C-alpha cells in the first residue's frame, strides 16, 4: 500500500514543469495556473513530502538538491503514467476498433506500452487522430494464430519457430537470463553454470507455446542437447514463474526484461551460463506481403524496430535493437 507521502500526478506534473522551465511563473503559464497558485501548491507538496524543494529569494526561486532529486523521480513516474494510459486505452472494449494487435506476454508487458506511446506521439505530431488499439495478450503461438485467423492485424512474438505461411521480420534481440532464489546453491557459486548442468535440471517454465520456453529449447538443441530434463513446474504466466523461483521451487530462464527489477532488488539472482548464448529474436508477424499492412500496423512495426536507449545487460532493458531482418523483406 502506498504511503501518504506519495504526491498525486498533478503535483508531480507541476514539479516537473518548474524543473523544466526554471521558474514558478513559467510553470504556471504551462499549466494554466497563476504564479501564486503554483507557489501555494509547491508549499503543500513540500509539506506532504517533508522536505524543502524550493529555494526562495527576492530574485526568484530555484529547486533545491532535494527538489532536483524528486523532480527526476517524478519524470519517471509521469512517463510510466503515460505508458499506463496508452496501455489502458488499448484494452478498451467499447471503442471503435482501428488496429488489432496480438503480443506475447513479455513484449506486451515491457515493450509494447513504449511503442504505443511513440505511435500516439507520432500521429499527434502529424495532426492525425491517434489510432485506437485493441490488444490481445497470450503466448507466442496463440498470438501468431490470431494473425492467421484474421483476429489481429499484426502480432509481436518471442518464439524462434517462426509461423509458416505468415510474413515476419525481426525487430529486436532479447537477452535471456538464468535466475535462482537467493538461497539456491547456484546463487553462491563462482563458476558459470554449464549448458549441460542447465539442461539436466528441472526448471520452472511457461506452458508449451511460450516463446521463452521455445527459445530455450531451441538454444539447447543447437548446443547439442536435444532432450533437456522435463520441467519441474509449468505455469501460465511469467509473473507466476518469477514467484515460484523466488520461493525456491527451482531455477528458470526468463527474459531480462521480466526479471530486471527482481535482480536489482535481490529477490532473484542472475547466474552466468557458459556454452550457451542466451539470446533470442523478437519478431513482428503479419498475414502477407513484404511489409505490414499500410497505416498504423506498419508504423507500429517500424517503431518497434527502432533502437532503444540503455539496452544492454540485465540491469537495463535487456533488449538490443537490430536491423529488421525478414523472411519477406525489410520493414520501412
mmCIF file of C-alpha atoms in Angstrom:
data_model
loop_
_atom_site.group_PDB
_atom_site.id
_atom_site.type_symbol
_atom_site.label_atom_id
_atom_site.label_comp_id
_atom_site.label_asym_id
_atom_site.label_seq_id
_atom_site.Cartn_x
_atom_site.Cartn_y
_atom_site.Cartn_z
ATOM 1 C CA UNK A 1 0.000 0.000 0.000
ATOM 2 C CA UNK A 2 1.369 3.415 -0.967
ATOM 3 C CA UNK A 3 2.232 5.786 1.883
ATOM 4 C CA UNK A 4 0.599 9.187 2.389
ATOM 5 C CA UNK A 5 3.872 10.825 1.307
ATOM 6 C CA UNK A 6 3.285 9.946 -2.357
ATOM 7 C CA UNK A 7 2.045 13.068 -4.213
ATOM 8 C CA UNK A 8 -0.685 12.862 -6.833
ATOM 9 C CA UNK A 9 0.164 13.097 -10.523
ATOM 10 C CA UNK A 10 -0.885 16.737 -10.850
ATOM 11 C CA UNK A 11 1.593 17.721 -8.128
ATOM 12 C CA UNK A 12 4.359 15.760 -9.834
ATOM 13 C CA UNK A 13 3.471 17.364 -13.163
ATOM 14 C CA UNK A 14 3.774 20.808 -11.545
ATOM 15 C CA UNK A 15 7.171 19.974 -10.021
ATOM 16 C CA UNK A 16 8.394 18.645 -13.372
ATOM 17 C CA UNK A 17 7.275 21.891 -15.058
ATOM 18 C CA UNK A 18 9.180 24.005 -12.517
ATOM 19 C CA UNK A 19 12.255 21.830 -13.075
ATOM 20 C CA UNK A 20 11.945 22.045 -16.867
ATOM 21 C CA UNK A 21 11.202 25.770 -17.158
ATOM 22 C CA UNK A 22 13.186 27.129 -14.228
ATOM 23 C CA UNK A 23 10.572 29.381 -12.649
ATOM 24 C CA UNK A 24 7.195 29.290 -10.936
ATOM 25 C CA UNK A 25 5.684 31.786 -13.369
ATOM 26 C CA UNK A 26 6.741 29.816 -16.452
ATOM 27 C CA UNK A 27 5.431 26.605 -14.906
ATOM 28 C CA UNK A 28 2.160 28.363 -14.117
ATOM 29 C CA UNK A 29 1.753 29.522 -17.715
ATOM 30 C CA UNK A 30 2.348 25.986 -18.996
ATOM 31 C CA UNK A 31 -0.205 24.516 -16.589
ATOM 32 C CA UNK A 32 -2.723 27.387 -16.798
ATOM 33 C CA UNK A 33 -2.153 28.463 -13.185
ATOM 34 C CA UNK A 34 -1.102 31.720 -11.587
ATOM 35 C CA UNK A 35 2.338 32.043 -10.023
ATOM 36 C CA UNK A 36 0.648 32.361 -6.639
ATOM 37 C CA UNK A 37 -1.261 29.120 -7.186
ATOM 38 C CA UNK A 38 1.920 27.286 -8.176
ATOM 39 C CA UNK A 39 3.750 28.692 -5.154
ATOM 40 C CA UNK A 40 0.932 27.632 -2.820
ATOM 41 C CA UNK A 41 0.820 24.123 -4.300
ATOM 42 C CA UNK A 42 4.604 23.822 -4.026
ATOM 43 C CA UNK A 43 4.359 24.595 -0.315
ATOM 44 C CA UNK A 44 1.683 21.921 0.049
ATOM 45 C CA UNK A 45 3.920 19.484 -1.818
ATOM 46 C CA UNK A 46 6.878 20.283 0.441
ATOM 47 C CA UNK A 47 4.682 19.746 3.494
ATOM 48 C CA UNK A 48 3.480 16.397 2.197
ATOM 49 C CA UNK A 49 6.959 15.170 1.302
ATOM 50 C CA UNK A 50 8.591 16.628 4.394
ATOM 51 C CA UNK A 51 11.494 18.267 2.597
ATOM 52 C CA UNK A 52 12.342 21.681 1.161
ATOM 53 C CA UNK A 53 12.044 21.590 -2.617
ATOM 54 C CA UNK A 54 12.420 25.304 -3.473
ATOM 55 C CA UNK A 55 14.960 27.964 -2.584
ATOM 56 C CA UNK A 56 13.041 31.261 -2.489
ATOM 57 C CA UNK A 57 14.933 34.556 -2.922
ATOM 58 C CA UNK A 58 13.929 38.125 -3.912
ATOM 59 C CA UNK A 59 15.323 37.361 -7.375
ATOM 60 C CA UNK A 60 13.180 34.276 -7.848
ATOM 61 C CA UNK A 61 13.006 30.595 -6.938
ATOM 62 C CA UNK A 62 15.001 27.514 -7.871
ATOM 63 C CA UNK A 63 14.869 23.852 -6.936
ATOM 64 C CA UNK A 64 16.975 22.634 -4.035
ATOM 65 C CA UNK A 65 19.079 19.490 -4.338
ATOM 66 C CA UNK A 66 16.168 17.577 -2.844
ATOM 67 C CA UNK A 67 13.856 19.244 -5.347
ATOM 68 C CA UNK A 68 16.090 18.219 -8.252
ATOM 69 C CA UNK A 69 16.128 14.653 -6.959
ATOM 70 C CA UNK A 70 12.351 14.428 -6.520
ATOM 71 C CA UNK A 71 11.822 16.044 -9.944
ATOM 72 C CA UNK A 72 13.955 13.306 -11.530
ATOM 73 C CA UNK A 73 11.886 10.626 -9.840
ATOM 74 C CA UNK A 74 8.709 12.447 -10.833
ATOM 75 C CA UNK A 75 9.738 12.327 -14.505
ATOM 76 C CA UNK A 76 9.962 8.529 -14.302
ATOM 77 C CA UNK A 77 6.531 8.304 -12.643
ATOM 78 C CA UNK A 78 4.923 10.618 -15.220
ATOM 79 C CA UNK A 79 6.431 8.627 -18.095
ATOM 80 C CA UNK A 80 5.114 5.406 -16.543
ATOM 81 C CA UNK A 81 1.671 7.003 -16.127
ATOM 82 C CA UNK A 82 1.669 7.956 -19.810
ATOM 83 C CA UNK A 83 2.532 4.372 -20.776
ATOM 84 C CA UNK A 84 -0.208 3.094 -18.451
ATOM 85 C CA UNK A 85 -2.717 5.432 -20.068
ATOM 86 C CA UNK A 86 -1.761 4.191 -23.532
ATOM 87 C CA UNK A 87 -1.971 0.573 -22.402
ATOM 88 C CA UNK A 88 -5.388 1.015 -20.775
ATOM 89 C CA UNK A 89 -6.688 2.773 -23.880
ATOM 90 C CA UNK A 90 -5.594 -0.211 -25.957
ATOM 91 C CA UNK A 91 -7.681 -2.579 -23.798
ATOM 92 C CA UNK A 92 -10.949 -0.673 -24.024
ATOM 93 C CA UNK A 93 -13.728 -2.885 -25.363
ATOM 94 C CA UNK A 94 -16.194 -0.079 -26.040
ATOM 95 C CA UNK A 95 -14.110 1.874 -28.535
ATOM 96 C CA UNK A 96 -14.223 1.804 -32.309
ATOM 97 C CA UNK A 97 -11.619 -0.724 -33.435
ATOM 98 C CA UNK A 98 -8.938 0.519 -35.773
ATOM 99 C CA UNK A 99 -5.933 -1.704 -35.114
ATOM 100 C CA UNK A 100 -5.908 -5.200 -33.638
ATOM 101 C CA UNK A 101 -2.576 -6.197 -32.087
ATOM 102 C CA UNK A 102 -1.614 -9.545 -30.560
ATOM 103 C CA UNK A 103 1.509 -9.876 -28.431
ATOM 104 C CA UNK A 104 3.280 -12.400 -26.255
ATOM 105 C CA UNK A 105 3.373 -11.642 -22.526
ATOM 106 C CA UNK A 106 6.930 -10.317 -22.230
ATOM 107 C CA UNK A 107 6.515 -7.958 -25.187
ATOM 108 C CA UNK A 108 3.059 -6.817 -24.059
ATOM 109 C CA UNK A 109 4.242 -6.061 -20.526
ATOM 110 C CA UNK A 110 7.636 -4.486 -21.141
ATOM 111 C CA UNK A 111 7.908 -3.169 -24.710
ATOM 112 C CA UNK A 112 4.530 -2.585 -26.319
ATOM 113 C CA UNK A 113 3.480 0.258 -23.953
ATOM 114 C CA UNK A 114 6.556 2.234 -25.072
ATOM 115 C CA UNK A 115 5.750 1.515 -28.720
ATOM 116 C CA UNK A 116 2.114 2.591 -28.316
ATOM 117 C CA UNK A 117 3.152 5.877 -26.698
ATOM 118 C CA UNK A 118 5.585 6.513 -29.572
ATOM 119 C CA UNK A 119 2.869 5.703 -32.132
ATOM 120 C CA UNK A 120 0.437 8.114 -30.498
ATOM 121 C CA UNK A 121 3.033 10.898 -30.322
ATOM 122 C CA UNK A 122 3.991 10.337 -33.947
ATOM 123 C CA UNK A 123 0.380 10.543 -35.087
ATOM 124 C CA UNK A 124 -0.332 13.632 -32.972
ATOM 125 C CA UNK A 125 2.756 15.373 -34.369
ATOM 126 C CA UNK A 126 1.325 14.826 -37.856
ATOM 127 C CA UNK A 127 -2.064 16.197 -36.830
ATOM 128 C CA UNK A 128 -3.702 12.763 -37.034
ATOM 129 C CA UNK A 129 -6.299 11.337 -34.665
ATOM 130 C CA UNK A 130 -4.493 8.679 -32.597
ATOM 131 C CA UNK A 131 -5.331 5.115 -33.559
ATOM 132 C CA UNK A 132 -7.369 3.094 -31.080
ATOM 133 C CA UNK A 133 -5.554 -0.185 -30.488
ATOM 134 C CA UNK A 134 -7.135 -3.424 -29.286
ATOM 135 C CA UNK A 135 -4.506 -5.590 -27.598
ATOM 136 C CA UNK A 136 -4.742 -9.352 -27.085
ATOM 137 C CA UNK A 137 -2.076 -10.825 -24.782
ATOM 138 C CA UNK A 138 -1.185 -14.523 -24.987
ATOM 139 C CA UNK A 139 1.783 -16.771 -25.669
ATOM 140 C CA UNK A 140 3.656 -16.513 -28.969
ATOM 141 C CA UNK A 141 1.886 -19.452 -30.589
ATOM 142 C CA UNK A 142 -1.576 -18.043 -29.913
ATOM 143 C CA UNK A 143 -0.535 -14.523 -30.963
ATOM 144 C CA UNK A 144 0.573 -15.809 -34.377
ATOM 145 C CA UNK A 145 -2.624 -17.834 -34.680
ATOM 146 C CA UNK A 146 -4.650 -14.638 -34.204
ATOM 147 C CA UNK A 147 -2.955 -13.130 -37.249
ATOM 148 C CA UNK A 148 -3.614 -16.273 -39.295
ATOM 149 C CA UNK A 149 -7.315 -16.262 -38.347
ATOM 150 C CA UNK A 150 -7.700 -12.552 -39.112
ATOM 151 C CA UNK A 151 -8.327 -11.599 -35.471
ATOM 152 C CA UNK A 152 -5.149 -9.491 -35.387
ATOM 153 C CA UNK A 153 -3.632 -7.153 -37.976
ATOM 154 C CA UNK A 154 -0.138 -7.661 -36.570
ATOM 155 C CA UNK A 155 1.479 -9.691 -33.790
ATOM 156 C CA UNK A 156 4.739 -9.490 -31.876
ATOM 157 C CA UNK A 157 6.192 -12.819 -30.769
ATOM 158 C CA UNK A 158 9.251 -14.231 -28.975
ATOM 159 C CA UNK A 159 9.407 -17.747 -30.393
ATOM 160 C CA UNK A 160 12.339 -18.811 -32.632
ATOM 161 C CA UNK A 161 9.930 -21.068 -34.533
ATOM 162 C CA UNK A 162 8.504 -18.530 -36.971
ATOM 163 C CA UNK A 163 4.966 -19.389 -38.086
ATOM 164 C CA UNK A 164 4.665 -20.936 -41.539
ATOM 165 C CA UNK A 165 2.663 -19.085 -44.151
ATOM 166 C CA UNK A 166 2.966 -15.678 -42.478
ATOM 167 C CA UNK A 167 5.308 -12.779 -43.148
ATOM 168 C CA UNK A 168 7.776 -11.984 -40.369
ATOM 169 C CA UNK A 169 10.530 -9.532 -39.505
ATOM 170 C CA UNK A 170 12.921 -9.433 -36.560
ATOM 171 C CA UNK A 171 12.504 -6.157 -34.662
ATOM 172 C CA UNK A 172 14.631 -6.609 -31.515
ATOM 173 C CA UNK A 173 17.098 -9.012 -29.893
ATOM 174 C CA UNK A 174 16.240 -10.053 -26.336
ATOM 175 C CA UNK A 175 18.586 -11.354 -23.642
ATOM 176 C CA UNK A 176 17.537 -14.403 -21.603
ATOM 177 C CA UNK A 177 18.759 -14.863 -18.036
ATOM 178 C CA UNK A 178 19.082 -17.871 -15.745
ATOM 179 C CA UNK A 179 17.660 -16.820 -12.368
ATOM 180 C CA UNK A 180 17.504 -18.562 -8.987
ATOM 181 C CA UNK A 181 16.334 -17.705 -5.491
ATOM 182 C CA UNK A 182 18.968 -16.044 -3.280
ATOM 183 C CA UNK A 183 19.150 -19.219 -1.178
ATOM 184 C CA UNK A 184 19.739 -21.545 -4.129
ATOM 185 C CA UNK A 185 23.164 -23.232 -4.342
ATOM 186 C CA UNK A 186 23.811 -21.684 -7.783
ATOM 187 C CA UNK A 187 23.412 -18.184 -6.318
ATOM 188 C CA UNK A 188 26.724 -18.607 -4.441
ATOM 189 C CA UNK A 189 28.838 -20.446 -6.991
ATOM 190 C CA UNK A 190 31.698 -18.592 -8.635
ATOM 191 C CA UNK A 191 31.949 -20.600 -11.868
ATOM 192 C CA UNK A 192 29.225 -20.200 -14.526
ATOM 193 C CA UNK A 193 26.629 -22.943 -14.901
ATOM 194 C CA UNK A 194 27.338 -25.066 -17.973
ATOM 195 C CA UNK A 195 24.787 -25.749 -20.667
ATOM 196 C CA UNK A 196 24.780 -29.434 -19.649
ATOM 197 C CA UNK A 197 24.100 -28.556 -15.999
ATOM 198 C CA UNK A 198 21.266 -26.272 -17.007
ATOM 199 C CA UNK A 199 19.766 -28.931 -19.262
ATOM 200 C CA UNK A 200 19.983 -31.538 -16.502
ATOM 201 C CA UNK A 201 17.834 -29.626 -14.016
ATOM 202 C CA UNK A 202 14.064 -29.474 -13.933
ATOM 203 C CA UNK A 203 13.158 -25.807 -14.354
ATOM 204 C CA UNK A 204 10.119 -23.689 -13.653
ATOM 205 C CA UNK A 205 8.802 -22.895 -17.136
ATOM 206 C CA UNK A 206 5.869 -21.469 -19.020
ATOM 207 C CA UNK A 207 3.444 -23.684 -20.906
ATOM 208 C CA UNK A 208 4.008 -25.172 -24.391
ATOM 209 C CA UNK A 209 3.666 -22.401 -26.970
ATOM 210 C CA UNK A 210 5.510 -19.878 -24.833
ATOM 211 C CA UNK A 211 8.200 -18.031 -26.779
ATOM 212 C CA UNK A 212 10.626 -18.060 -23.837
ATOM 213 C CA UNK A 213 10.306 -21.815 -23.388
ATOM 214 C CA UNK A 214 10.579 -22.460 -27.133
ATOM 215 C CA UNK A 215 13.659 -20.220 -27.343
ATOM 216 C CA UNK A 216 15.468 -22.078 -24.539
ATOM 217 C CA UNK A 217 14.680 -25.487 -26.026
ATOM 218 C CA UNK A 218 15.879 -24.268 -29.436
ATOM 219 C CA UNK A 219 19.142 -22.906 -27.979
ATOM 220 C CA UNK A 220 19.829 -26.129 -26.073
ATOM 221 C CA UNK A 221 19.183 -28.211 -29.196
ATOM 222 C CA UNK A 222 21.597 -26.015 -31.159
ATOM 223 C CA UNK A 223 24.189 -26.641 -28.432
ATOM 224 C CA UNK A 224 23.814 -30.405 -28.887
ATOM 225 C CA UNK A 225 21.351 -31.039 -26.061
ATOM 226 C CA UNK A 226 18.109 -32.050 -27.788
ATOM 227 C CA UNK A 227 16.371 -33.539 -24.730
ATOM 228 C CA UNK A 228 16.709 -31.421 -21.578
ATOM 229 C CA UNK A 229 15.183 -32.523 -18.291
ATOM 230 C CA UNK A 230 11.419 -32.249 -18.057
ATOM 231 C CA UNK A 231 10.155 -29.058 -16.377
ATOM 232 C CA UNK A 232 9.600 -29.342 -12.655
ATOM 233 C CA UNK A 233 6.627 -26.957 -12.840
ATOM 234 C CA UNK A 234 4.725 -25.431 -15.776
ATOM 235 C CA UNK A 235 2.936 -22.134 -15.095
ATOM 236 C CA UNK A 236 0.736 -19.946 -17.323
ATOM 237 C CA UNK A 237 2.321 -16.529 -16.687
ATOM 238 C CA UNK A 238 5.785 -15.032 -16.340
ATOM 239 C CA UNK A 239 4.794 -13.453 -13.026
ATOM 240 C CA UNK A 240 3.891 -16.900 -11.669
ATOM 241 C CA UNK A 241 7.248 -18.284 -12.832
ATOM 242 C CA UNK A 242 9.117 -15.444 -11.099
ATOM 243 C CA UNK A 243 7.194 -16.023 -7.879
ATOM 244 C CA UNK A 244 7.897 -19.757 -7.959
ATOM 245 C CA UNK A 245 11.624 -19.163 -8.469
ATOM 246 C CA UNK A 246 11.752 -16.592 -5.666
ATOM 247 C CA UNK A 247 10.043 -19.111 -3.383
ATOM 248 C CA UNK A 248 12.873 -21.561 -4.053
ATOM 249 C CA UNK A 249 10.946 -24.016 -6.247
ATOM 250 C CA UNK A 250 13.603 -24.308 -8.988
ATOM 251 C CA UNK A 251 15.628 -22.128 -11.389
ATOM 252 C CA UNK A 252 14.116 -20.572 -14.501
ATOM 253 C CA UNK A 253 15.288 -18.930 -17.703
ATOM 254 C CA UNK A 254 13.365 -15.727 -18.413
ATOM 255 C CA UNK A 255 13.719 -12.522 -20.386
ATOM 256 C CA UNK A 256 15.995 -9.951 -18.785
ATOM 257 C CA UNK A 257 13.094 -7.545 -19.299
ATOM 258 C CA UNK A 258 10.914 -9.599 -16.947
ATOM 259 C CA UNK A 259 13.461 -10.076 -14.137
ATOM 260 C CA UNK A 260 15.330 -6.751 -14.205
ATOM 261 C CA UNK A 261 13.645 -5.335 -11.085
ATOM 262 C CA UNK A 262 13.762 -8.656 -9.203
ATOM 263 C CA UNK A 263 17.507 -8.957 -9.837
ATOM 264 C CA UNK A 264 18.150 -5.331 -8.875
ATOM 265 C CA UNK A 265 16.234 -5.784 -5.600
ATOM 266 C CA UNK A 266 17.886 -9.188 -4.964
ATOM 267 C CA UNK A 267 14.625 -11.082 -4.965
ATOM 268 C CA UNK A 268 16.274 -13.177 -7.679
ATOM 269 C CA UNK A 269 19.915 -13.798 -8.555
ATOM 270 C CA UNK A 270 21.136 -13.861 -12.172
ATOM 271 C CA UNK A 271 23.545 -16.757 -12.760
ATOM 272 C CA UNK A 272 26.034 -16.730 -15.679
ATOM 273 C CA UNK A 273 25.824 -19.635 -18.144
ATOM 274 C CA UNK A 274 28.788 -20.982 -20.122
ATOM 275 C CA UNK A 275 28.493 -22.624 -23.538
ATOM 276 C CA UNK A 276 25.069 -21.214 -24.362
ATOM 277 C CA UNK A 277 24.327 -17.765 -25.778
ATOM 278 C CA UNK A 278 21.052 -16.898 -24.101
ATOM 279 C CA UNK A 279 19.644 -14.557 -26.699
ATOM 280 C CA UNK A 280 16.553 -14.711 -28.894
ATOM 281 C CA UNK A 281 14.870 -12.625 -31.565
ATOM 282 C CA UNK A 282 11.597 -10.782 -31.162
ATOM 283 C CA UNK A 283 9.582 -10.661 -34.377
ATOM 284 C CA UNK A 284 6.672 -8.846 -35.951
ATOM 285 C CA UNK A 285 4.198 -11.116 -37.753
ATOM 286 C CA UNK A 286 1.535 -10.194 -40.302
ATOM 287 C CA UNK A 287 -0.614 -12.037 -42.799
ATOM 288 C CA UNK A 288 1.089 -11.453 -46.147
ATOM 289 C CA UNK A 289 3.141 -9.078 -48.229
ATOM 290 C CA UNK A 290 6.656 -7.738 -47.981
ATOM 291 C CA UNK A 291 5.697 -5.198 -45.317
ATOM 292 C CA UNK A 292 2.933 -4.983 -42.676
ATOM 293 C CA UNK A 293 -0.441 -3.552 -43.740
ATOM 294 C CA UNK A 294 -0.207 0.182 -44.508
ATOM 295 C CA UNK A 295 -1.159 2.641 -41.823
ATOM 296 C CA UNK A 296 -0.915 2.110 -38.080
ATOM 297 C CA UNK A 297 0.255 -1.532 -38.286
ATOM 298 C CA UNK A 298 3.210 -0.626 -40.496
ATOM 299 C CA UNK A 299 4.035 2.430 -38.377
ATOM 300 C CA UNK A 300 3.936 0.378 -35.163
ATOM 301 C CA UNK A 301 6.251 -2.264 -36.641
ATOM 302 C CA UNK A 302 8.711 0.430 -37.718
ATOM 303 C CA UNK A 303 8.639 1.951 -34.219
ATOM 304 C CA UNK A 304 9.264 -1.495 -32.704
ATOM 305 C CA UNK A 305 12.415 -1.853 -34.819
ATOM 306 C CA UNK A 306 13.938 1.454 -33.692
ATOM 307 C CA UNK A 307 16.983 1.483 -31.388
ATOM 308 C CA UNK A 308 16.049 1.798 -27.735
ATOM 309 C CA UNK A 309 18.169 3.730 -25.217
ATOM 310 C CA UNK A 310 20.038 1.837 -22.490
ATOM 311 C CA UNK A 311 19.566 -1.588 -23.997
ATOM 312 C CA UNK A 312 22.323 -3.841 -22.707
ATOM 313 C CA UNK A 313 22.513 -6.087 -19.686
ATOM 314 C CA UNK A 314 20.190 -7.422 -17.012
ATOM 315 C CA UNK A 315 20.189 -4.100 -15.189
ATOM 316 C CA UNK A 316 18.951 -2.177 -18.237
ATOM 317 C CA UNK A 317 16.220 -3.215 -20.657
ATOM 318 C CA UNK A 318 17.762 -6.494 -21.764
ATOM 319 C CA UNK A 319 16.885 -5.713 -25.382
ATOM 320 C CA UNK A 320 19.106 -4.846 -28.325
ATOM 321 C CA UNK A 321 17.760 -3.244 -31.465
ATOM 322 C CA UNK A 322 18.586 -4.949 -34.725
ATOM 323 C CA UNK A 323 18.242 -4.147 -38.388
ATOM 324 C CA UNK A 324 14.881 -5.595 -39.369
ATOM 325 C CA UNK A 325 15.539 -8.952 -40.997
ATOM 326 C CA UNK A 326 12.556 -10.620 -42.623
ATOM 327 C CA UNK A 327 11.549 -13.760 -44.470
ATOM 328 C CA UNK A 328 9.777 -11.385 -46.813
ATOM 329 C CA UNK A 329 11.517 -8.031 -46.772
ATOM 330 C CA UNK A 330 12.792 -5.242 -44.551
ATOM 331 C CA UNK A 331 10.497 -3.086 -42.505
ATOM 332 C CA UNK A 332 10.310 0.550 -43.661
#
